[in-house]
C-alpha cells in the first residue's frame, strides 16, 4: 500500500470514521463521497461520523492459508461484523478463544497493527475486534469527541470490505 | 497551583508465559522464577507493539477523563521499544485519540523510567500554564535475548497518565518530585542491536538500589516524611525481588507495597512498570491516601514522587470493567514455542 493511501485512510482505519447521508441518513463505511441510494441528492450532504466500535458477528471463517503479511498469525479469524449504526464490516477477530467466536457474539474494537510495508517501510495500524466476555457491558475503545455517532440501523445497507486479511482466489 | 493526575489508563496484553516453561526449554533450575519472584510474564499479541499498547491505555484514560482530547497540549510516550527509530509513537496516539494537532510532542527514552520522565515534563508544562492537560505514557514490549536472564522478566504493558491542574478534576495531586541521575552503564542497547545487554550483578547495588535509595531519601527529606506517612508505595520492578528489598530498606511494609507490585504476575514492563503499579493503587485508593512512587531507569536514574489522593476519586469510573485487576484476571497461557512466535524469534522461510 502506498504511503499516501494509508495516510488518507487513517481516520477510518484508526477511528472507524464513516459517512452519513444527510438525505436518507444511511451510514457508509468506508466513508463515501456520494450516497449510492440518493445519488446527486446527497452531494454536499455526506457528513463524517464515527462508528461506536461495537458490533455483532454475523458470519466468520478461520483462515489457514494466509494473506501476505499474515503468515505468522495462522490460523486467524475473519468475521463480518454488524455495526449498530448500519454498516457491515469485515475485520479480524483477535485475542478471543475459538469457542467464544460464534454468530451473534458481541465484539468491540481494538487498536492493532494490521500490516507493514516490509521491514523498513511504514507500519499500518488499524482496527481489529475482540469478543466481549459474556455478561460484560458493551464498551467501545473509541474516545468520545462530541461527534455524532447516532444513526438508524440499516441492516445490510452496505457491505464494506475493511482491511480484509484474506487471500484473493 | 496544584498539579496532578486527572485520569489514567492501563493496558497489559492478555498472553502469559510461566518462568518454569522458559526454564524447561533452557535446562535452568525450575525455581529460577521463584528466586526472581517473577512467576509469569506478559507477552504481546502478534499484532501488538508500543503504539497499540499506548493507544489502548490512552483511550481508557481519555474515556474516563473530564477533559477531551482537544484539551491536550502535549503527548509524551516513554519507551525503549518504540516501533520506529525515527517517527514518534505519540503521533499515532494523537491520531487514534482524534486529538487536536495543535500540541507539542516527543518520544522519550530512558530505559525503564521514560514514563516517569514524561510525567515530570507534563507537570512542568501544566504548572507553567503552557498546557491545559498533558498525556504522559510509559509503555514497552521489552526484549530479552533467548537464554538470557532477561528472558524471565522482559514483558509488555503500559499506562497513560493524564496530567492537569484543574482542582475539580485532580484524582491524585502530585505534591513533590525529585530525581537522581548518574552515568552508570548497567544496561544498554546499542543502535541497531536487536537485544539489550546488561552488567549482570552490577545492575543491583550501584545501579537500581543506589539510584532508588538516593531519590527516595531526598524526597523524604524534602517533604519531611518517612515511610510511615504513606498509605501505598510503588517502585520500579525489574523483578519481584528488587522492589521488595528496597521498600523494606526504606521502611515500608509489605502491606504498603503489595498492591503496586505486579512483577510476580506480569514481569518487568519496563517504562510501563511503575505507572502500571500506580494504576493498580489508584484503582483501590481512597480519598486522603498518600502514595510514594519511585521509578528507575538504567543508565541510570530514578524519579521519586509524592502523591495524595483527592475526593474526586470517588466520582471517577473505577467500575470492575475499568480496573486493571479485571484485565489481569483474563489471560491466555503460552508454551515456549508459541511465545517464540509472538516475540518474532521464529524466522519463516520458503514459500507457500
Coordinates of C-alpha atoms in Angstrom, one line a residue:
Chain A
X1 CA 0.0 0.0 0.0
X2 CA 1.3 3.4 -0.9
X3 CA 2.2 5.8 1.9
X4 CA -0.3 8.5 0.7
X5 CA -3.2 6.0 0.5
X6 CA -2.5 4.7 4.0
X7 CA -2.2 8.2 5.3
X8 CA -5.5 9.2 3.6
X9 CA -7.4 6.4 5.3
X10 CA -6.1 6.9 8.8
X11 CA -9.4 8.3 10.2
X12 CA -11.4 5.3 9.0
X13 CA -8.6 2.8 10.0
X14 CA -7.9 4.1 13.5
X15 CA -11.3 5.5 14.4
X16 CA -13.9 3.9 12.2
X17 CA -14.9 7.1 10.6
X18 CA -17.9 6.6 8.4
X19 CA -20.1 8.9 6.4
X20 CA -23.8 9.6 6.9
X21 CA -26.1 10.8 4.2
X22 CA -27.9 13.9 5.1
X23 CA -30.8 13.0 2.8
X24 CA -31.6 9.4 3.8
X25 CA -29.5 9.0 6.9
X26 CA -27.8 6.0 5.5
X27 CA -24.4 5.3 7.1
X28 CA -21.5 4.1 5.0
X29 CA -18.2 2.5 5.9
X30 CA -15.7 3.2 4.5
X31 CA -17.0 6.7 4.1
X32 CA -18.3 7.7 0.7
X33 CA -18.5 11.0 -1.1
X34 CA -21.9 10.2 -2.6
X35 CA -24.8 8.1 -1.2
X36 CA -25.5 5.3 -3.7
X37 CA -29.2 5.5 -2.8
X38 CA -29.7 9.2 -3.1
X39 CA -27.0 9.9 -5.6
X40 CA -27.0 13.6 -6.6
X41 CA -29.4 14.5 -3.9
X42 CA -26.7 13.6 -1.4
X43 CA -24.0 15.8 -2.9
X44 CA -22.7 18.1 -0.2
X45 CA -24.8 16.3 2.4
X46 CA -22.4 13.4 3.3
X47 CA -21.3 14.1 6.9
X48 CA -18.4 12.3 8.7
X49 CA -19.5 10.3 11.7
X50 CA -17.8 7.8 13.9
X51 CA -19.0 4.3 14.5
X52 CA -19.3 3.3 18.1
X53 CA -16.8 0.5 17.9
X54 CA -19.1 -2.3 19.0
X55 CA -20.9 -4.9 16.9
X56 CA -22.2 -8.4 16.5
X57 CA -20.7 -11.2 14.5
X58 CA -23.0 -12.2 11.6
X59 CA -20.5 -14.7 10.0
X60 CA -17.0 -15.8 10.4
X61 CA -14.3 -18.0 9.0
X62 CA -10.9 -19.3 10.2
X63 CA -8.1 -18.7 7.7
X64 CA -5.3 -21.3 7.3
X65 CA -3.8 -20.1 4.0
X66 CA -2.8 -16.6 5.0
X67 CA -2.7 -13.4 3.0
X68 CA 0.8 -11.9 2.6
X69 CA 2.0 -10.5 5.8
X70 CA -0.3 -12.7 8.0
X71 CA 1.9 -15.8 7.8
X72 CA 2.8 -15.7 11.5
X73 CA -0.8 -15.3 12.6
X74 CA -2.4 -18.5 11.1
X75 CA -4.9 -19.7 12.0
X76 CA -6.7 -16.4 12.3
X77 CA -10.4 -15.4 12.3
X78 CA -12.0 -13.0 9.9
X79 CA -15.6 -12.0 10.6
X80 CA -18.4 -10.0 9.2
X81 CA -19.5 -7.6 11.9
X82 CA -22.8 -5.8 12.1
X83 CA -22.3 -2.3 13.5
X84 CA -25.4 -0.9 15.3
X85 CA -25.2 2.2 13.1
X86 CA -25.8 0.1 10.0
X87 CA -22.7 -0.8 8.1
X88 CA -21.5 -4.4 7.9
X89 CA -17.7 -4.5 8.4
X90 CA -15.1 -7.1 7.7
X91 CA -12.4 -7.5 10.3
X92 CA -10.0 -9.8 12.1
X93 CA -11.1 -11.1 15.5
X94 CA -8.2 -11.5 17.8
X95 CA -7.4 -12.4 21.5
X96 CA -10.6 -14.5 21.7
X97 CA -11.0 -18.2 22.4
X98 CA -12.2 -20.2 19.4
X99 CA -15.3 -21.3 21.4
X100 CA -16.2 -17.6 22.0
X101 CA -16.3 -16.8 18.3
X102 CA -19.8 -17.6 17.0
X103 CA -22.6 -15.9 15.1
X104 CA -24.2 -13.4 17.5
X105 CA -21.2 -12.9 19.6
X106 CA -20.7 -9.3 20.7
X107 CA -17.4 -7.7 19.8
X108 CA -15.6 -4.4 20.4
X109 CA -12.9 -2.7 18.5
X110 CA -9.2 -2.7 19.5
X111 CA -6.3 -0.9 18.0
X112 CA -3.7 -3.2 16.4
X113 CA -1.1 -3.5 13.8
X114 CA -2.7 -4.6 10.5
X115 CA 0.4 -4.8 8.3
X116 CA 3.6 -3.2 7.3
X117 CA 5.3 -2.2 4.1
X118 CA 8.2 -4.6 4.6
X119 CA 10.8 -4.4 7.5
X120 CA 11.9 -0.9 6.5
X121 CA 8.5 0.5 5.5
X122 CA 5.6 2.2 7.2
X123 CA 3.7 0.2 9.8
X124 CA -0.1 0.1 9.2
X125 CA -2.3 0.4 12.2
X126 CA -6.0 -0.1 12.3
X127 CA -9.0 -1.7 14.0
X128 CA -9.5 -5.3 14.9
X129 CA -12.1 -6.9 17.1
X130 CA -12.2 -8.9 20.3
X131 CA -15.2 -10.9 21.6
X132 CA -16.6 -9.3 24.7
X133 CA -16.6 -11.5 27.8
X134 CA -20.0 -12.9 28.4
X135 CA -22.0 -10.6 30.7
X136 CA -19.5 -7.8 30.2
X137 CA -21.0 -4.4 29.5
X138 CA -20.6 -3.3 25.9
X139 CA -17.7 -1.0 25.7
X140 CA -16.0 0.8 22.9
X141 CA -12.4 1.9 22.9
X142 CA -13.5 4.9 20.9
X143 CA -13.0 8.1 22.8
X144 CA -15.9 10.4 22.8
X145 CA -15.2 13.6 20.9
X146 CA -18.6 15.1 20.7
X147 CA -19.1 13.9 17.1
X148 CA -22.3 12.3 16.2
X149 CA -22.4 8.6 16.4
X150 CA -26.1 8.1 16.1
X151 CA -27.9 6.7 13.1
X152 CA -30.7 4.4 12.3
X153 CA -29.9 0.7 11.9
X154 CA -29.9 -0.1 8.3
X155 CA -29.1 -3.7 8.2
X156 CA -27.2 -4.9 5.2
X157 CA -27.2 -1.4 3.7
X158 CA -23.6 -1.6 2.7
X159 CA -21.2 -4.3 2.9
X160 CA -17.8 -2.7 3.1
X161 CA -14.6 -4.7 2.9
X162 CA -12.4 -3.4 5.7
X163 CA -8.7 -4.3 5.7
X164 CA -9.5 -7.8 4.6
X165 CA -6.7 -10.2 5.5
X166 CA -8.0 -12.9 3.2
X167 CA -6.2 -14.1 0.1
X168 CA -7.9 -13.4 -3.2
X169 CA -8.9 -16.5 -5.1
Chain B
X1 CA -1.2 25.9 41.7
X2 CA -1.8 22.2 42.3
X3 CA -0.9 19.7 39.6
X4 CA -2.0 16.1 39.5
X5 CA -3.4 13.1 37.8
X6 CA -6.8 13.8 36.3
X7 CA -7.3 10.4 34.6
X8 CA -5.3 7.3 33.9
X9 CA -5.5 4.1 31.7
X10 CA -3.6 0.8 31.8
X11 CA -3.1 -1.9 29.3
X12 CA -1.4 -5.3 29.6
X13 CA -1.6 -7.8 26.8
X14 CA -3.5 -11.0 27.8
X15 CA -0.8 -13.5 26.9
X16 CA 1.5 -15.0 29.6
X17 CA 4.3 -17.5 29.8
X18 CA 5.4 -19.1 33.1
X19 CA 9.0 -18.8 34.3
X20 CA 9.2 -22.6 34.7
X21 CA 8.3 -23.0 31.0
X22 CA 11.3 -20.8 30.0
X23 CA 13.5 -22.7 32.4
X24 CA 12.3 -26.0 30.9
X25 CA 13.5 -25.1 27.5
X26 CA 16.9 -23.9 28.5
X27 CA 17.5 -26.6 31.2
X28 CA 17.6 -24.0 34.0
X29 CA 16.5 -24.6 37.6
X30 CA 12.7 -24.7 37.6
X31 CA 12.8 -22.4 40.6
X32 CA 14.6 -19.6 38.9
X33 CA 11.3 -17.7 38.7
X34 CA 10.8 -18.1 42.5
X35 CA 14.2 -16.6 43.1
X36 CA 13.4 -13.5 41.0
X37 CA 9.8 -13.5 42.3
X38 CA 8.6 -13.5 38.7
X39 CA 6.2 -16.4 38.2
X40 CA 4.9 -15.5 34.8
X41 CA 5.2 -12.5 32.5
X42 CA 3.0 -10.8 29.9
X43 CA 3.7 -11.3 26.2
X44 CA 2.4 -9.0 23.5
X45 CA 0.0 -10.4 20.9
X46 CA 1.3 -11.0 17.4
X47 CA -0.1 -7.6 16.3
X48 CA 0.7 -5.6 19.4
X49 CA 3.6 -3.1 19.9
X50 CA 4.3 0.0 21.9
X51 CA 2.0 2.1 19.7
X52 CA -1.0 -0.2 20.1
X53 CA -0.4 -0.6 23.9
X54 CA -0.1 3.2 24.3
X55 CA -3.3 3.8 22.3
X56 CA -5.3 1.3 24.4
X57 CA -4.1 2.9 27.6
X58 CA -4.6 6.4 26.3
X59 CA -8.1 5.6 25.1
X60 CA -9.0 4.3 28.5
X61 CA -7.6 7.4 30.2
X62 CA -9.5 9.8 27.8
X63 CA -12.7 7.8 28.1
X64 CA -12.7 8.3 31.8
X65 CA -11.4 11.9 31.7
X66 CA -13.5 15.0 32.4
X67 CA -11.5 16.8 29.6
X68 CA -11.4 15.9 25.9
X69 CA -8.5 15.0 23.5
X70 CA -8.8 18.5 22.2
X71 CA -7.7 19.9 25.6
X72 CA -4.3 18.1 25.2
X73 CA -1.3 20.3 24.9
X74 CA 1.3 17.6 24.6
X75 CA 1.7 13.8 24.4
X76 CA 4.9 12.2 25.6
X77 CA 5.4 8.5 25.1
X78 CA 8.3 6.9 27.1
X79 CA 9.6 3.6 25.9
X80 CA 12.7 1.7 24.9
X81 CA 10.9 -0.3 22.3
X82 CA 9.3 2.4 20.1
X83 CA 8.2 0.7 16.8
X84 CA 10.0 3.3 14.8
X85 CA 13.6 4.5 15.4
X86 CA 12.6 7.7 13.6
X87 CA 8.9 8.7 13.7
X88 CA 7.3 9.5 17.1
X89 CA 4.9 6.9 18.6
X90 CA 3.0 9.9 20.0
X91 CA 1.8 10.9 16.5
X92 CA 0.0 7.5 16.3
X93 CA -1.6 8.0 19.7
X94 CA -2.7 11.6 18.7
X95 CA -4.4 10.3 15.6
X96 CA -6.0 7.4 17.4
X97 CA -7.4 9.7 20.0
X98 CA -8.6 12.1 17.3
X99 CA -6.9 14.8 19.3
X100 CA -6.1 18.3 18.3
X101 CA -3.0 18.6 16.1
X102 CA -2.1 21.9 17.9
X103 CA 0.1 20.2 20.5
X104 CA 3.8 19.6 21.2
X105 CA 5.2 16.1 21.3
X106 CA 8.3 14.0 21.5
X107 CA 9.1 10.4 22.3
X108 CA 11.2 9.7 25.3
X109 CA 13.7 7.0 26.1
X110 CA 15.4 6.4 29.4
X111 CA 15.3 2.6 29.8
X112 CA 12.6 1.8 32.3
X113 CA 12.0 5.4 33.6
X114 CA 11.0 7.2 30.4
X115 CA 7.3 7.1 31.6
X116 CA 8.0 8.9 34.8
X117 CA 10.2 11.4 32.9
X118 CA 7.1 12.1 30.7
X119 CA 5.0 12.6 33.8
X120 CA 7.6 15.2 35.1
X121 CA 7.6 17.0 31.8
X122 CA 3.8 17.1 31.9
X123 CA 3.8 18.5 35.4
X124 CA 6.1 21.3 34.2
X125 CA 4.1 22.2 31.2
X126 CA 0.8 22.2 33.1
X127 CA 2.2 24.1 36.1
X128 CA 3.7 26.8 34.0
X129 CA 0.4 27.3 32.2
X130 CA 1.8 26.3 28.8
X131 CA -0.7 23.4 28.5
X132 CA -4.1 22.7 30.0
X133 CA -3.6 18.9 30.0
X134 CA -0.7 16.6 29.1
X135 CA -0.8 12.9 28.4
X136 CA 2.3 11.0 29.7
X137 CA 2.6 7.4 28.6
X138 CA 5.1 4.7 29.7
X139 CA 4.9 1.5 27.6
X140 CA 7.2 -1.3 26.4
X141 CA 7.3 -4.6 24.6
X142 CA 10.8 -5.3 26.0
X143 CA 13.1 -7.8 24.5
X144 CA 15.3 -10.3 26.2
X145 CA 17.6 -12.5 24.1
X146 CA 16.8 -16.2 24.2
X147 CA 18.5 -17.9 27.2
X148 CA 19.5 -14.6 28.7
X149 CA 18.4 -13.9 32.3
X150 CA 16.3 -11.0 31.0
X151 CA 14.1 -13.5 29.2
X152 CA 12.4 -14.4 32.5
X153 CA 11.3 -10.9 33.1
X154 CA 11.1 -8.7 29.9
X155 CA 7.4 -8.3 29.3
X156 CA 4.8 -6.0 27.8
X157 CA 2.4 -3.4 29.0
X158 CA 1.8 0.3 29.5
X159 CA 0.0 3.0 31.3
X160 CA -1.2 6.5 30.4
X161 CA -1.4 9.3 32.9
X162 CA -3.3 12.5 32.2
X163 CA -1.8 15.5 34.0
X164 CA -3.9 18.6 34.7
X165 CA -4.2 21.5 37.1
X166 CA -8.0 21.9 37.5
X167 CA -8.7 21.2 41.1
X168 CA -12.1 19.7 40.4
X169 CA -10.6 17.1 38.1
X170 CA -7.4 16.1 40.1
X171 CA -7.7 12.5 41.4
X172 CA -4.3 12.5 42.9
X173 CA -2.3 15.6 43.5
X174 CA 1.5 15.3 42.8
X175 CA 2.9 17.2 45.7
X176 CA 6.6 16.8 45.0
X177 CA 9.1 15.0 42.7
X178 CA 12.8 14.6 42.8
X179 CA 15.3 12.8 40.6
X180 CA 18.7 11.3 40.9
X181 CA 20.7 10.7 37.7
X182 CA 24.3 9.5 37.0
X183 CA 26.3 7.9 34.2
X184 CA 26.0 4.2 35.3
X185 CA 26.2 1.7 32.4
X186 CA 24.2 -1.2 34.0
X187 CA 22.0 -2.0 31.0
X188 CA 22.1 -0.7 27.4
X189 CA 21.2 -1.4 23.8
X190 CA 23.5 -0.1 21.1
X191 CA 21.9 1.4 17.9
X192 CA 20.9 -1.4 15.5
X193 CA 21.2 -4.2 18.1
X194 CA 18.2 -6.4 18.5
X195 CA 18.7 -7.3 22.2
X196 CA 19.9 -5.3 25.1
X197 CA 23.0 -6.1 27.2
X198 CA 23.4 -5.7 30.9
X199 CA 26.1 -5.8 33.6
X200 CA 24.6 -8.7 35.5
X201 CA 25.2 -8.2 39.2
X202 CA 26.2 -4.6 38.5
X203 CA 22.6 -3.9 37.9
X204 CA 21.9 -4.3 41.6
X205 CA 23.7 -2.2 44.2
X206 CA 25.5 0.5 42.2
X207 CA 22.6 0.9 39.8
X208 CA 19.0 0.1 40.9
X209 CA 19.4 0.2 44.7
X210 CA 21.7 3.3 44.8
X211 CA 19.5 5.4 42.5
X212 CA 16.2 4.4 44.0
X213 CA 17.6 5.0 47.5
X214 CA 19.1 8.4 46.7
X215 CA 15.9 9.7 45.1
X216 CA 13.7 8.3 47.8
X217 CA 15.7 9.6 50.7
X218 CA 15.9 13.0 49.1
X219 CA 12.1 13.0 48.6
X220 CA 11.7 12.0 52.3
X221 CA 14.0 14.9 53.3
X222 CA 12.4 17.5 51.0
X223 CA 8.8 16.6 52.2
X224 CA 9.8 15.9 55.8
X225 CA 8.1 12.5 55.6
X226 CA 9.1 8.9 56.3
X227 CA 7.8 5.6 55.0
X228 CA 5.2 5.5 57.8
X229 CA 3.5 8.6 56.3
X230 CA 2.4 6.8 53.2
X231 CA -0.6 4.5 52.6
X232 CA 0.9 2.9 49.4
X233 CA 4.3 2.6 47.9
X234 CA 5.3 1.5 44.4
X235 CA 8.8 1.1 42.9
X236 CA 10.2 0.2 39.6
X237 CA 10.1 -3.6 39.4
X238 CA 12.7 -5.2 37.2
X239 CA 11.7 -8.4 39.0
X240 CA 9.6 -9.1 42.1
X241 CA 12.7 -9.1 44.4
X242 CA 14.4 -5.7 44.0
X243 CA 11.4 -3.5 44.8
X244 CA 10.5 -5.5 47.9
X245 CA 14.1 -5.3 49.1
X246 CA 14.4 -1.5 48.6
X247 CA 10.9 -0.9 50.0
X248 CA 11.8 -2.7 53.2
X249 CA 15.2 -1.0 53.5
X250 CA 13.4 2.4 53.2
X251 CA 11.0 1.4 56.0
X252 CA 7.9 0.4 54.0
X253 CA 5.9 -2.7 55.0
X254 CA 4.6 -5.4 52.7
X255 CA 1.1 -4.1 53.2
X256 CA 2.2 -0.7 51.7
X257 CA 3.9 -2.1 48.6
X258 CA 1.8 -5.2 47.9
X259 CA -0.9 -3.5 45.7
X260 CA 1.6 -1.9 43.3
X261 CA 3.8 -4.9 43.0
X262 CA 2.8 -6.5 39.7
X263 CA 6.1 -8.1 38.6
X264 CA 5.4 -11.5 40.1
X265 CA 2.4 -11.8 37.8
X266 CA 3.4 -9.8 34.7
X267 CA 7.1 -9.4 34.8
X268 CA 9.0 -6.2 34.0
X269 CA 7.0 -4.0 31.7
X270 CA 9.9 -1.5 31.7
X271 CA 8.6 2.0 31.1
X272 CA 5.1 0.8 32.0
X273 CA 6.1 -0.9 35.2
X274 CA 5.9 1.8 37.9
X275 CA 2.9 3.5 36.2
X276 CA 1.0 0.3 36.0
X277 CA 1.7 -0.2 39.7
X278 CA 0.4 3.3 40.3
X279 CA -2.7 2.5 38.2
X280 CA -3.3 -0.6 40.4
X281 CA -3.1 1.5 43.5
X282 CA -5.4 4.3 42.1
X283 CA -7.9 1.6 41.3
X284 CA -8.4 0.9 45.0
X285 CA -7.2 4.1 46.7
X286 CA -9.4 6.2 48.9
X287 CA -9.5 10.0 49.5
X288 CA -6.5 11.3 51.5
X289 CA -4.4 8.2 50.8
X290 CA -0.8 9.2 50.3
X291 CA 1.2 7.4 47.6
X292 CA 5.0 7.1 47.3
X293 CA 6.3 6.3 43.8
X294 CA 9.8 5.8 42.6
X295 CA 10.8 4.8 39.1
X296 CA 14.2 3.6 37.9
X297 CA 15.8 3.6 34.5
X298 CA 19.1 2.0 33.7
X299 CA 21.8 4.2 32.5
X300 CA 20.9 5.4 35.2
X301 CA 18.3 7.5 37.1
X302 CA 15.4 7.5 39.5
X303 CA 12.3 9.7 39.7
X304 CA 10.5 9.8 43.1
X305 CA 7.0 11.3 43.6
X306 CA 4.8 12.1 46.5
X307 CA 1.1 12.0 45.7
X308 CA -2.1 12.5 47.6
X309 CA -5.5 11.1 46.6
X310 CA -8.4 13.6 46.5
X311 CA -12.1 13.3 47.0
X312 CA -12.6 13.4 43.2
X313 CA -11.6 9.7 43.1
X314 CA -15.0 8.9 44.5
X315 CA -16.8 10.1 41.3
X316 CA -14.3 8.6 38.9
X317 CA -15.2 5.5 37.0
X318 CA -13.4 2.6 38.7
X319 CA -16.1 0.0 38.0
X320 CA -14.7 -3.6 37.6
X321 CA -14.7 -3.4 33.8
X322 CA -12.3 -0.4 34.0
X323 CA -10.0 -1.9 36.6
X324 CA -6.5 -3.3 35.9
X325 CA -7.3 -6.3 38.1
X326 CA -10.1 -7.3 35.7
X327 CA -7.7 -7.2 32.7
X328 CA -5.0 -9.2 34.6
X329 CA -7.6 -11.9 35.5
X330 CA -8.2 -12.7 31.9
X331 CA -5.2 -14.4 30.4
X332 CA -4.1 -16.9 27.8
X333 CA -1.1 -19.0 28.8
X334 CA 1.5 -19.7 26.1
X335 CA 4.1 -22.5 25.7
X336 CA 7.6 -21.5 24.7
X337 CA 7.1 -22.3 21.0
X338 CA 4.1 -20.0 20.8
X339 CA 5.9 -17.4 22.9
X340 CA 8.8 -17.5 20.4
X341 CA 6.3 -16.9 17.6
X342 CA 4.8 -14.0 19.4
X343 CA 8.2 -12.4 20.0
X344 CA 9.5 -12.7 16.4
X345 CA 12.0 -15.4 17.4
X346 CA 10.9 -17.7 14.6
X347 CA 12.1 -17.0 11.1
X348 CA 9.9 -18.1 8.3
X349 CA 11.4 -19.4 5.1
X350 CA 10.3 -20.9 1.8
X351 CA 7.1 -20.1 0.1
X352 CA 3.6 -21.5 0.4

